[in-house]
Amino acid sequence: MSDVRTKILLDESHLPTHWYNILADLPNPPKPPLNPRTGEPVSPDDLAAIFPMALIEQEVSTERWIPIPEPVRDIYRLWRPTPLYRAHRLEAALGTPARIYYKYEGVSPAGSHKPNTAVAQAFYNKQAGIRRLATETGAGQWGSALSLACNLFGLECTVYMVKVSYHQKPYRRSMMETWGATVHASPSDRTQAGRAVLKADPESPGSLGIAISEAVEDAATHDDTNYALGSVLNHVLLHQTVIGLEAKEQLASVGEKADVVIAPCGGGSNLGGIAFPFLADRFQGEEVQVLAVEPSACPTLTRGQYAYDYGDVAGLTPLLPMYTLGRSFVPPGIHAGGLRYHGDSALVSQLYHEGHIQARAYPQGPVFEAAILFARHEGIVPAPESAHAVRAAVDEALACKERGEARTLLLNLSGHGHFDMGAYDAYLAGRLEDLEYPQEAIDRALEDLPQAPAI
Ligand SMILES: *Cc1c(COP(=O)(O)O)cnc(C)c1O
């Protein structure tokens, strides 16, 4: 059966009641995070200084379905279920027999998928009696999401924003301040980690790894303050599974099943969010392919090493098993700031390592070319991060055309690009560079991998 609808909506009664925990079904779960001092798996107590117990439990849970608290569902209802669209016009423009669907997470108040976990994290911290959350943000999407969520639950929010974005994206900062957050350019002089970086390089543009060090230090040194991470960790990917659960139901409502699920990959949260419910079917023997798309300027999966590494530059986090470019790698200043992270989620890394997920990297020129094509046919201006998935979907659709194959492609349009018009401006004016793949910088950073068991 096929359906010609363009916009596939679910009513609120279809809002998921549970998150899907892939740890229940993984054939081989990732190795545990290690305490860098002892070399032993981290204990819940190690994490309790910066996370509430409910999230620590979710981090290690192997329950397949985890109930979504009602106050979190109440806030989700402000914008969820999000729409699924069939890209009829893009398909026609490409002349492809493929059917392209996109799940649009840009309808959230912050403009991306990130509030799906920000709201849950703020809820559990409030419940644990925490007064303030500290976090980092790159392009500003995560900082905005957490500012929104903290505001809705009556928490204070302190955001360390990567300095280059702080100056490039003043309106993201205004948005966070509108929701009541306090924003500092990172590296800042407010933390030891920030001061150390500034001493070595007063002109440092900052990086996510540095900003994470600052936020973790802030949380660890204040009793009433916890830390919140917008990607990478198991509980973050868990919260994002509402995306895939809804998309599966929406596809089913028009008699469709995804052959390929495509998402941009920074730390892996929107990819995990849309793909994990489909991977559950793959573990049951269904054929579904998952494709992670990353920038060739920060090619974590396609060129990184699978090893234990720190999640931050200062080495304050546990050692995580992940594909990494080395924690001191500072990626070139590409416009998809949300994809400039040296590592990847342990879950995504393990799934990639075992061949359940594939990965592909693109330079930003072809990514923006696809973004403009998408905007001109579908209307929506994609976030530069999301545009990576658009590029890959366009290429998959063109490959289907060549092979005469009518596959069903599902892509995650993780956010809108309304705060990224500077990047579009640069592209349209022919000023956007295809930054070279920085092999030397990666080699240098990989020399610093910490002492740890091989994976
Ligand atoms: C943050 C962000 C990403 C990348 O982060 P993941 O954790 O890999 O999802 C992708 N798209 C948008 C719009 C983002 O804000």
GROMACS .gro file of C-alpha atoms and ligand atoms in nm:
model
  470
    1MET     CA    1   0.000   0.000   0.000
    2SER     CA    2   0.125   0.347  -0.064
    3ASP     CA    3  -0.006   0.681   0.043
    4VAL     CA    4   0.047   1.015  -0.126
    5ARG     CA    5   0.041   1.218   0.193
    6THR     CA    6   0.325   1.464   0.229
    7LYS     CA    7   0.294   1.530   0.600
    8ILE     CA    8   0.237   1.236   0.831
    9LEU     CA    9   0.121   1.347   1.174
   10LEU     CA   10   0.047   1.146   1.484
   11ASP     CA   11  -0.191   1.286   1.741
   12GLU     CA   12  -0.086   1.326   2.103
   13SER     CA   13  -0.229   0.989   2.198
   14HIS     CA   14   0.063   0.838   2.005
   15LEU     CA   15   0.329   1.015   2.211
   16PRO     CA   16   0.561   0.734   2.329
   17THR     CA   17   0.510   0.624   2.689
   18HIS     CA   18   0.854   0.457   2.715
   19TRP     CA   19   1.205   0.510   2.585
   20TYR     CA   20   1.370   0.216   2.406
   21ASN     CA   21   1.692   0.093   2.567
   22ILE     CA   22   1.911  -0.079   2.308
   23LEU     CA   23   2.135  -0.219   2.585
   24ALA     CA   24   1.866  -0.484   2.635
   25ASP     CA   25   1.918  -0.616   2.282
   26LEU     CA   26   2.281  -0.549   2.190
   27PRO     CA   27   2.454  -0.872   2.088
   28ASN     CA   28   2.783  -0.744   2.241
   29PRO     CA   29   2.752  -0.442   2.469
   30PRO     CA   30   3.037  -0.188   2.478
   31LYS     CA   31   3.314  -0.224   2.738
   32PRO     CA   32   3.246  -0.028   3.058
   33PRO     CA   33   3.374   0.326   3.123
   34LEU     CA   34   3.690   0.314   3.337
   35ASN     CA   35   3.803   0.523   3.630
   36PRO     CA   36   4.131   0.668   3.498
   37ARG     CA   37   4.297   0.656   3.842
   38THR     CA   38   4.224   0.292   3.922
   39GLY     CA   39   4.173   0.142   3.577
   40GLU     CA   40   3.855  -0.023   3.719
   41PRO     CA   41   3.503   0.022   3.577
   42VAL     CA   42   3.350   0.343   3.714
   43SER     CA   43   3.116   0.292   4.007
   44PRO     CA   44   2.786   0.475   4.047
   45ASP     CA   45   2.954   0.668   4.332
   46ASP     CA   46   3.220   0.801   4.094
   47LEU     CA   47   2.944   0.959   3.889
   48ALA     CA   48   2.724   1.077   4.176
   49ALA     CA   49   2.925   1.399   4.217
   50ILE     CA   50   2.791   1.532   3.887
   51PHE     CA   51   2.482   1.323   3.788
   52PRO     CA   52   2.158   1.235   3.970
   53MET     CA   53   2.112   0.867   4.055
   54ALA     CA   54   1.813   0.823   3.820
   55LEU     CA   55   2.034   0.907   3.520
   56ILE     CA   56   2.323   0.694   3.647
   57GLU     CA   57   2.077   0.401   3.669
   58GLN     CA   58   1.959   0.467   3.313
   59GLU     CA   59   2.322   0.477   3.200
   60VAL     CA   60   2.371   0.111   3.295
   61SER     CA   61   2.017  -0.027   3.277
   62THR     CA   62   1.945  -0.331   3.062
   63GLU     CA   63   1.564  -0.296   3.087
   64ARG     CA   64   1.427  -0.280   2.734
   65TRP     CA   65   1.157  -0.021   2.801
   66ILE     CA   66   1.202   0.269   3.044
   67PRO     CA   67   0.890   0.468   3.135
   68ILE     CA   68   0.891   0.838   3.045
   69PRO     CA   69   0.783   1.039   3.353
   70GLU     CA   70   0.450   1.219   3.304
   71PRO     CA   71   0.596   1.570   3.366
   72VAL     CA   72   0.845   1.502   3.086
   73ARG     CA   73   0.569   1.381   2.852
   74ASP     CA   74   0.370   1.694   2.937
   75ILE     CA   75   0.654   1.908   2.807
   76TYR     CA   76   0.716   1.681   2.507
   77ARG     CA   77   0.352   1.747   2.414
   78LEU     CA   78   0.440   2.111   2.341
   79TRP     CA   79   0.593   1.994   2.011
   80ARG     CA   80   0.574   1.612   1.995
   81PRO     CA   81   0.498   1.392   1.811
   82THR     CA   82   0.703   1.573   1.548
   83PRO     CA   83   0.598   1.550   1.183
   84LEU     CA   84   0.732   1.301   0.932
   85TYR     CA   85   0.734   1.432   0.575
   86ARG     CA   86   0.758   1.258   0.241
   87ALA     CA   87   0.998   1.461   0.023
   88HIS     CA   88   0.786   1.437  -0.294
   89ARG     CA   89   0.935   1.749  -0.449
   90LEU     CA   90   1.294   1.653  -0.379
   91GLU     CA   91   1.228   1.304  -0.520
   92ALA     CA   92   1.086   1.457  -0.837
   93ALA     CA   93   1.379   1.695  -0.872
   94LEU     CA   94   1.622   1.404  -0.842
   95GLY     CA   95   1.412   1.182  -1.069
   96THR     CA   96   1.461   0.896  -0.826
   97PRO     CA   97   1.238   0.594  -0.774
   98ALA     CA   98   1.344   0.605  -0.405
   99ARG     CA   99   1.094   0.731  -0.149
  100ILE     CA  100   1.255   0.986   0.081
  101TYR     CA  101   1.101   1.053   0.422
  102TYR     CA  102   1.234   1.299   0.675
  103LYS     CA  103   1.158   1.325   1.044
  104TYR     CA  104   1.163   1.693   1.138
  105GLU     CA  105   1.299   1.772   1.486
  106GLY     CA  106   1.335   2.144   1.409
  107VAL     CA  107   0.981   2.208   1.542
  108SER     CA  108   1.099   2.202   1.905
  109PRO     CA  109   1.124   2.545   2.075
  110ALA     CA  110   1.505   2.530   2.059
  111GLY     CA  111   1.499   2.419   1.693
  112SER     CA  112   1.659   2.075   1.723
  113HIS     CA  113   1.622   1.727   1.872
  114LYS     CA  114   1.825   1.824   2.180
  115PRO     CA  115   1.533   1.920   2.408
  116ASN     CA  116   1.424   1.552   2.404
  117THR     CA  117   1.702   1.476   2.650
  118ALA     CA  118   1.741   1.824   2.804
  119VAL     CA  119   1.387   1.809   2.941
  120ALA     CA  120   1.441   1.461   3.087
  121GLN     CA  121   1.775   1.557   3.242
  122ALA     CA  122   1.637   1.876   3.398
  123PHE     CA  123   1.345   1.677   3.539
  124TYR     CA  124   1.562   1.413   3.712
  125ASN     CA  125   1.801   1.676   3.850
  126LYS     CA  126   1.515   1.883   3.988
  127GLN     CA  127   1.372   1.570   4.147
  128ALA     CA  128   1.711   1.503   4.312
  129GLY     CA  129   1.710   1.849   4.473
  130ILE     CA  130   1.973   2.005   4.248
  131ARG     CA  131   1.959   2.386   4.213
  132ARG     CA  132   2.178   2.451   3.906
  133LEU     CA  133   2.307   2.268   3.597
  134ALA     CA  134   2.637   2.343   3.424
  135THR     CA  135   2.703   2.245   3.066
  136GLU     CA  136   2.900   2.320   2.753
  137THR     CA  137   2.776   2.412   2.410
  138GLY     CA  138   2.940   2.423   2.069
  139ALA     CA  139   2.716   2.581   1.809
  140GLY     CA  140   2.468   2.671   2.083
  141GLN     CA  141   2.202   2.408   2.013
  142TRP     CA  142   2.260   2.206   2.330
  143GLY     CA  143   2.299   2.518   2.544
  144SER     CA  144   1.967   2.650   2.412
  145ALA     CA  145   1.794   2.318   2.475
  146LEU     CA  146   1.918   2.293   2.833
  147SER     CA  147   1.839   2.661   2.903
  148LEU     CA  148   1.483   2.598   2.787
  149ALA     CA  149   1.451   2.282   2.998
  150CYS     CA  150   1.604   2.436   3.313
  151ASN     CA  151   1.372   2.730   3.280
  152LEU     CA  152   1.067   2.503   3.255
  153PHE     CA  153   1.171   2.314   3.572
  154GLY     CA  154   1.294   2.615   3.771
  155LEU     CA  155   1.668   2.533   3.765
  156GLU     CA  156   1.956   2.775   3.708
  157CYS     CA  157   2.169   2.704   3.403
  158THR     CA  158   2.535   2.794   3.340
  159VAL     CA  159   2.662   2.741   2.987
  160TYR     CA  160   3.027   2.733   2.875
  161MET     CA  161   3.006   2.820   2.506
  162VAL     CA  162   3.298   2.745   2.270
  163LYS     CA  163   3.455   3.088   2.214
  164VAL     CA  164   3.449   3.084   1.834
  165SER     CA  165   3.072   3.016   1.836
  166TYR     CA  166   3.015   3.268   2.115
  167HIS     CA  167   3.137   3.535   1.876
  168GLN     CA  168   2.998   3.382   1.554
  169LYS     CA  169   2.649   3.313   1.693
  170PRO     CA  170   2.546   3.596   1.923
  171TYR     CA  171   2.177   3.517   1.875
  172ARG     CA  172   2.217   3.165   2.012
  173ARG     CA  173   2.361   3.330   2.322
  174SER     CA  174   2.068   3.575   2.336
  175MET     CA  175   1.829   3.281   2.309
  176MET     CA  176   1.992   3.107   2.607
  177GLU     CA  177   1.981   3.433   2.803
  178THR     CA  178   1.616   3.482   2.706
  179TRP     CA  179   1.545   3.149   2.877
  180GLY     CA  180   1.736   3.274   3.182
  181ALA     CA  181   2.076   3.104   3.144
  182THR     CA  182   2.419   3.254   3.217
  183VAL     CA  183   2.662   3.209   2.928
  184HIS     CA  184   3.045   3.223   2.942
  185ALA     CA  185   3.284   3.212   2.645
  186SER     CA  186   3.511   2.907   2.682
  187PRO     CA  187   3.804   2.887   2.757
  188SER     CA  188   3.711   3.118   3.046
  189ASP     CA  189   3.908   3.229   3.350
  190ARG     CA  190   3.640   3.085   3.582
  191THR     CA  191   3.787   2.733   3.600
  192GLN     CA  192   4.132   2.578   3.638
  193ALA     CA  193   4.081   2.393   3.310
  194GLY     CA  194   3.998   2.718   3.127
  195ARG     CA  195   4.286   2.909   3.283
  196ALA     CA  196   4.533   2.635   3.184
  197VAL     CA  197   4.425   2.653   2.819
  198LEU     CA  198   4.439   3.034   2.818
  199LYS     CA  199   4.787   3.028   2.965
  200ALA     CA  200   4.911   2.801   2.686
  201ASP     CA  201   4.720   2.987   2.415
  202PRO     CA  202   4.550   3.316   2.502
  203GLU     CA  203   4.391   3.319   2.153
  204SER     CA  204   4.244   2.966   2.179
  205PRO     CA  205   3.916   2.947   1.981
  206GLY     CA  206   3.800   2.682   2.226
  207SER     CA  207   3.661   2.339   2.154
  208LEU     CA  208   3.385   2.120   2.289
  209GLY     CA  209   3.644   1.914   2.476
  210ILE     CA  210   3.769   2.226   2.659
  211ALA     CA  211   3.418   2.351   2.736
  212ILE     CA  212   3.324   2.009   2.878
  213SER     CA  213   3.625   2.026   3.112
  214GLU     CA  214   3.506   2.364   3.239
  215ALA     CA  215   3.146   2.256   3.295
  216VAL     CA  216   3.245   1.928   3.467
  217GLU     CA  217   3.484   2.117   3.695
  218ASP     CA  218   3.213   2.372   3.781
  219ALA     CA  219   2.970   2.091   3.871
  220ALA     CA  220   3.225   1.883   4.062
  221THR     CA  221   3.328   2.181   4.277
  222HIS     CA  222   2.972   2.293   4.371
  223ASP     CA  223   2.745   2.073   4.582
  224ASP     CA  224   2.421   2.219   4.451
  225THR     CA  225   2.529   2.189   4.088
  226ASN     CA  226   2.525   1.895   3.850
  227TYR     CA  227   2.655   1.852   3.499
  228ALA     CA  228   2.447   1.775   3.191
  229LEU     CA  229   2.581   1.633   2.866
  230GLY     CA  230   2.389   1.675   2.540
  231SER     CA  231   2.519   1.370   2.355
  232VAL     CA  232   2.746   1.064   2.376
  233LEU     CA  233   2.617   0.906   2.701
  234ASN     CA  234   2.380   0.608   2.701
  235HIS     CA  235   2.103   0.794   2.883
  236VAL     CA  236   2.111   1.075   2.626
  237LEU     CA  237   2.067   0.834   2.336
  238LEU     CA  238   1.796   0.657   2.534
  239HIS     CA  239   1.593   0.979   2.567
  240GLN     CA  240   1.629   1.048   2.196
  241THR     CA  241   1.463   0.719   2.097
  242VAL     CA  242   1.125   0.895   2.094
  243ILE     CA  243   1.233   1.011   1.745
  244GLY     CA  244   1.268   0.661   1.601
  245LEU     CA  245   0.968   0.520   1.788
  246GLU     CA  246   0.743   0.787   1.639
  247ALA     CA  247   0.898   0.759   1.291
  248LYS     CA  248   0.841   0.384   1.283
  249GLU     CA  249   0.474   0.432   1.367
  250GLN     CA  250   0.437   0.711   1.113
  251LEU     CA  251   0.591   0.500   0.838
  252ALA     CA  252   0.370   0.207   0.931
  253SER     CA  253   0.063   0.432   0.911
  254VAL     CA  254   0.130   0.473   0.537
  255GLY     CA  255   0.229   0.110   0.488
  256GLU     CA  256   0.602   0.181   0.471
  257LYS     CA  257   0.916   0.035   0.627
  258ALA     CA  258   1.258   0.199   0.617
  259ASP     CA  259   1.530   0.032   0.412
  260VAL     CA  260   1.793   0.290   0.505
  261VAL     CA  261   1.798   0.520   0.811
  262ILE     CA  262   2.030   0.818   0.772
  263ALA     CA  263   2.138   1.071   1.035
  264PRO     CA  264   2.417   1.320   1.098
  265CYS     CA  265   2.659   1.209   1.365
  266GLY     CA  266   2.838   1.437   1.610
  267GLY     CA  267   2.837   1.247   1.938
  268GLY     CA  268   2.569   1.009   1.809
  269SER     CA  269   2.253   1.116   1.991
  270ASN     CA  270   2.015   1.198   1.707
  271LEU     CA  271   2.152   0.902   1.512
  272GLY     CA  272   2.091   0.669   1.806
  273GLY     CA  273   1.755   0.834   1.863
  274ILE     CA  274   1.619   0.768   1.518
  275ALA     CA  275   1.806   0.444   1.445
  276PHE     CA  276   1.795   0.233   1.762
  277PRO     CA  277   1.426   0.137   1.734
  278PHE     CA  278   1.502   0.021   1.378
  279LEU     CA  279   1.814  -0.167   1.489
  280ALA     CA  280   1.590  -0.359   1.730
  281ASP     CA  281   1.425  -0.502   1.416
  282ARG     CA  282   1.764  -0.567   1.259
  283PHE     CA  283   1.862  -0.779   1.559
  284GLN     CA  284   1.542  -0.978   1.487
  285GLY     CA  285   1.665  -1.045   1.134
  286GLU     CA  286   1.499  -0.760   0.940
  287GLU     CA  287   1.705  -0.592   0.673
  288VAL     CA  288   1.755  -0.229   0.759
  289GLN     CA  289   2.069  -0.030   0.695
  290VAL     CA  290   2.182   0.257   0.919
  291LEU     CA  291   2.411   0.530   0.787
  292ALA     CA  292   2.596   0.782   1.008
  293VAL     CA  293   2.713   1.095   0.829
  294GLU     CA  294   2.999   1.310   0.954
  295PRO     CA  295   3.213   1.600   0.827
  296SER     CA  296   3.543   1.507   0.662
  297ALA     CA  297   3.701   1.780   0.878
  298CYS     CA  298   3.611   1.579   1.192
  299PRO     CA  299   3.586   1.218   1.068
  300THR     CA  300   3.553   1.034   1.398
  301LEU     CA  301   3.401   0.706   1.276
  302THR     CA  302   3.555   0.692   0.931
  303ARG     CA  303   3.913   0.783   1.034
  304GLY     CA  304   3.929   0.757   1.413
  305GLN     CA  305   4.065   0.481   1.630
  306TYR     CA  306   3.849   0.258   1.851
  307ALA     CA  307   4.012   0.302   2.191
  308TYR     CA  308   3.956   0.422   2.546
  309ASP     CA  309   3.982   0.801   2.560
  310TYR     CA  310   3.868   1.088   2.775
  311GLY     CA  311   3.552   1.274   2.678
  312ASP     CA  312   3.716   1.611   2.749
  313VAL     CA  313   4.049   1.785   2.698
  314ALA     CA  314   4.157   1.814   3.062
  315GLY     CA  315   4.095   1.443   3.130
  316LEU     CA  316   3.830   1.490   3.401
  317THR     CA  317   3.579   1.239   3.262
  318PRO     CA  318   3.598   0.860   3.288
  319LEU     CA  319   3.775   0.677   3.008
  320LEU     CA  320   3.514   0.591   2.748
  321PRO     CA  321   3.539   0.319   2.483
  322MET     CA  322   3.484   0.506   2.159
  323TYR     CA  323   3.599   0.596   1.814
  324THR     CA  324   3.818   0.899   1.877
  325LEU     CA  325   4.041   1.143   1.696
  326GLY     CA  326   4.227   1.213   2.021
  327ARG     CA  327   4.095   1.445   2.289
  328SER     CA  328   4.336   1.728   2.205
  329PHE     CA  329   4.225   1.736   1.840
  330VAL     CA  330   4.075   2.077   1.767
  331PRO     CA  331   3.874   2.035   1.447
  332PRO     CA  332   3.880   2.306   1.180
  333GLY     CA  333   3.612   2.574   1.223
  334ILE     CA  334   3.349   2.421   0.996
  335HIS     CA  335   2.995   2.553   1.019
  336ALA     CA  336   2.840   2.234   1.150
  337GLY     CA  337   2.957   2.313   1.505
  338GLY     CA  338   2.748   2.030   1.649
  339LEU     CA  339   2.960   1.778   1.459
  340ARG     CA  340   3.297   1.906   1.588
  341TYR     CA  341   3.356   1.654   1.865
  342HIS     CA  342   3.663   1.429   1.888
  343GLY     CA  343   3.473   1.119   2.005
  344ASP     CA  344   3.148   0.929   1.962
  345SER     CA  345   2.897   0.754   2.182
  346ALA     CA  346   3.014   0.413   2.312
  347LEU     CA  347   2.690   0.255   2.185
  348VAL     CA  348   2.728   0.398   1.836
  349SER     CA  349   3.100   0.312   1.833
  350GLN     CA  350   3.033  -0.049   1.927
  351LEU     CA  351   2.753  -0.085   1.671
  352TYR     CA  352   2.977   0.061   1.403
  353HIS     CA  353   3.266  -0.163   1.505
  354GLU     CA  354   3.039  -0.466   1.469
  355GLY     CA  355   2.905  -0.362   1.130
  356HIS     CA  356   2.547  -0.279   1.235
  357ILE     CA  357   2.598   0.084   1.130
  358GLN     CA  358   2.785   0.228   0.834
  359ALA     CA  359   2.950   0.570   0.815
  360ARG     CA  360   3.037   0.823   0.550
  361ALA     CA  361   3.214   1.163   0.560
  362TYR     CA  362   3.156   1.471   0.342
  363PRO     CA  363   3.330   1.808   0.306
  364GLN     CA  364   3.109   2.108   0.372
  365GLY     CA  365   3.078   2.225   0.008
  366PRO     CA  366   2.868   1.927  -0.110
  367VAL     CA  367   2.679   1.939   0.220
  368PHE     CA  368   2.563   2.297   0.164
  369GLU     CA  369   2.487   2.223  -0.200
  370ALA     CA  370   2.245   1.954  -0.082
  371ALA     CA  371   2.105   2.184   0.188
  372ILE     CA  372   2.017   2.447  -0.072
  373LEU     CA  373   1.861   2.186  -0.301
  374PHE     CA  374   1.654   2.066  -0.006
  375ALA     CA  375   1.548   2.419   0.096
  376ARG     CA  376   1.442   2.501  -0.260
  377HIS     CA  377   1.226   2.190  -0.296
  378GLU     CA  378   1.107   2.116   0.057
  379GLY     CA  379   1.104   2.469   0.197
  380ILE     CA  380   1.282   2.393   0.523
  381VAL     CA  381   1.632   2.537   0.572
  382PRO     CA  382   1.830   2.255   0.738
  383ALA     CA  383   2.083   2.304   1.015
  384PRO     CA  384   2.433   2.250   0.872
  385GLU     CA  385   2.458   1.936   1.088
  386SER     CA  386   2.133   1.796   0.947
  387ALA     CA  387   2.246   1.889   0.596
  388HIS     CA  388   2.508   1.613   0.621
  389ALA     CA  389   2.226   1.359   0.632
  390VAL     CA  390   2.048   1.539   0.349
  391ARG     CA  391   2.363   1.506   0.134
  392ALA     CA  392   2.384   1.134   0.204
  393ALA     CA  393   2.011   1.085   0.136
  394VAL     CA  394   2.043   1.266  -0.197
  395ASP     CA  395   2.336   1.042  -0.292
  396GLU     CA  396   2.147   0.729  -0.186
  397ALA     CA  397   1.847   0.843  -0.390
  398LEU     CA  398   2.070   0.900  -0.693
  399ALA     CA  399   2.223   0.555  -0.648
  400CYS     CA  400   1.868   0.411  -0.641
  401LYS     CA  401   1.800   0.592  -0.968
  402GLU     CA  402   2.107   0.438  -1.127
  403ARG     CA  403   2.011   0.089  -1.009
  404GLY     CA  404   1.638   0.135  -1.070
  405GLU     CA  405   1.567   0.055  -0.705
  406ALA     CA  406   1.268   0.196  -0.516
  407ARG     CA  407   1.411   0.191  -0.167
  408THR     CA  408   1.258   0.373   0.129
  409LEU     CA  409   1.498   0.622   0.283
  410LEU     CA  410   1.437   0.779   0.622
  411LEU     CA  411   1.649   1.074   0.719
  412ASN     CA  412   1.664   1.265   1.043
  413LEU     CA  413   1.634   1.637   0.984
  414SER     CA  414   1.768   1.705   1.331
  415GLY     CA  415   1.720   2.080   1.330
  416HIS     CA  416   1.659   2.398   1.135
  417GLY     CA  417   1.932   2.635   1.024
  418HIS     CA  418   1.777   2.970   1.119
  419PHE     CA  419   2.074   3.059   1.341
  420ASP     CA  420   2.320   2.946   1.076
  421MET     CA  421   2.240   3.187   0.799
  422GLY     CA  422   2.598   3.321   0.820
  423ALA     CA  423   2.712   2.984   0.690
  424TYR     CA  424   2.454   2.989   0.409
  425ASP     CA  425   2.563   3.343   0.331
  426ALA     CA  426   2.926   3.228   0.299
  427TYR     CA  427   2.821   2.939   0.074
  428LEU     CA  428   2.602   3.154  -0.150
  429ALA     CA  429   2.880   3.414  -0.180
  430GLY     CA  430   3.131   3.141  -0.275
  431ARG     CA  431   3.331   3.199   0.042
  432LEU     CA  432   3.285   2.858   0.201
  433GLU     CA  433   3.607   2.657   0.213
  434ASP     CA  434   3.630   2.281   0.183
  435LEU     CA  435   3.869   2.247   0.476
  436GLU     CA  436   4.123   1.975   0.417
  437TYR     CA  437   4.108   1.656   0.611
  438PRO     CA  438   4.357   1.730   0.891
  439GLN     CA  439   4.553   1.402   0.903
  440GLU     CA  440   4.858   1.549   1.076
  441ALA     CA  441   4.658   1.711   1.355
  442ILE     CA  442   4.471   1.383   1.410
  443ASP     CA  443   4.795   1.181   1.419
  444ARG     CA  444   4.936   1.419   1.676
  445ALA     CA  445   4.623   1.404   1.894
  446LEU     CA  446   4.610   1.024   1.872
  447GLU     CA  447   4.961   1.007   2.017
  448ASP     CA  448   4.809   1.134   2.344
  449LEU     CA  449   4.567   0.843   2.391
  450PRO     CA  450   4.564   0.752   2.760
  451GLN     CA  451   4.707   0.427   2.895
  452ALA     CA  452   4.418   0.181   2.894
  453PRO     CA  453   4.333  -0.173   2.790
  454ALA     CA  454   4.279  -0.229   2.419
  455ILE     CA  455   3.918  -0.273   2.305
  456LIG     C1  456   2.397   1.875   1.817
  456LIG     C2  457   2.337   1.850   1.687
  456LIG     C3  458   2.376   1.740   1.608
  456LIG     C4  459   2.487   1.647   1.644
  456LIG     O1  460   2.478   1.587   1.770
  456LIG     P1  461   2.439   1.434   1.790
  456LIG     O2  462   2.457   1.409   1.934
  456LIG     O3  463   2.531   1.353   1.705
  456LIG     O4  464   2.299   1.422   1.746
  456LIG     C5  465   2.310   1.719   1.488
  456LIG     N1  466   2.213   1.802   1.446
  456LIG     C6  467   2.174   1.909   1.518
  456LIG     C7  468   2.067   1.998   1.465
  456LIG     C8  469   2.235   1.937   1.641
  456LIG     O5  470   2.195   2.041   1.712
   0.00000   0.00000   0.00000
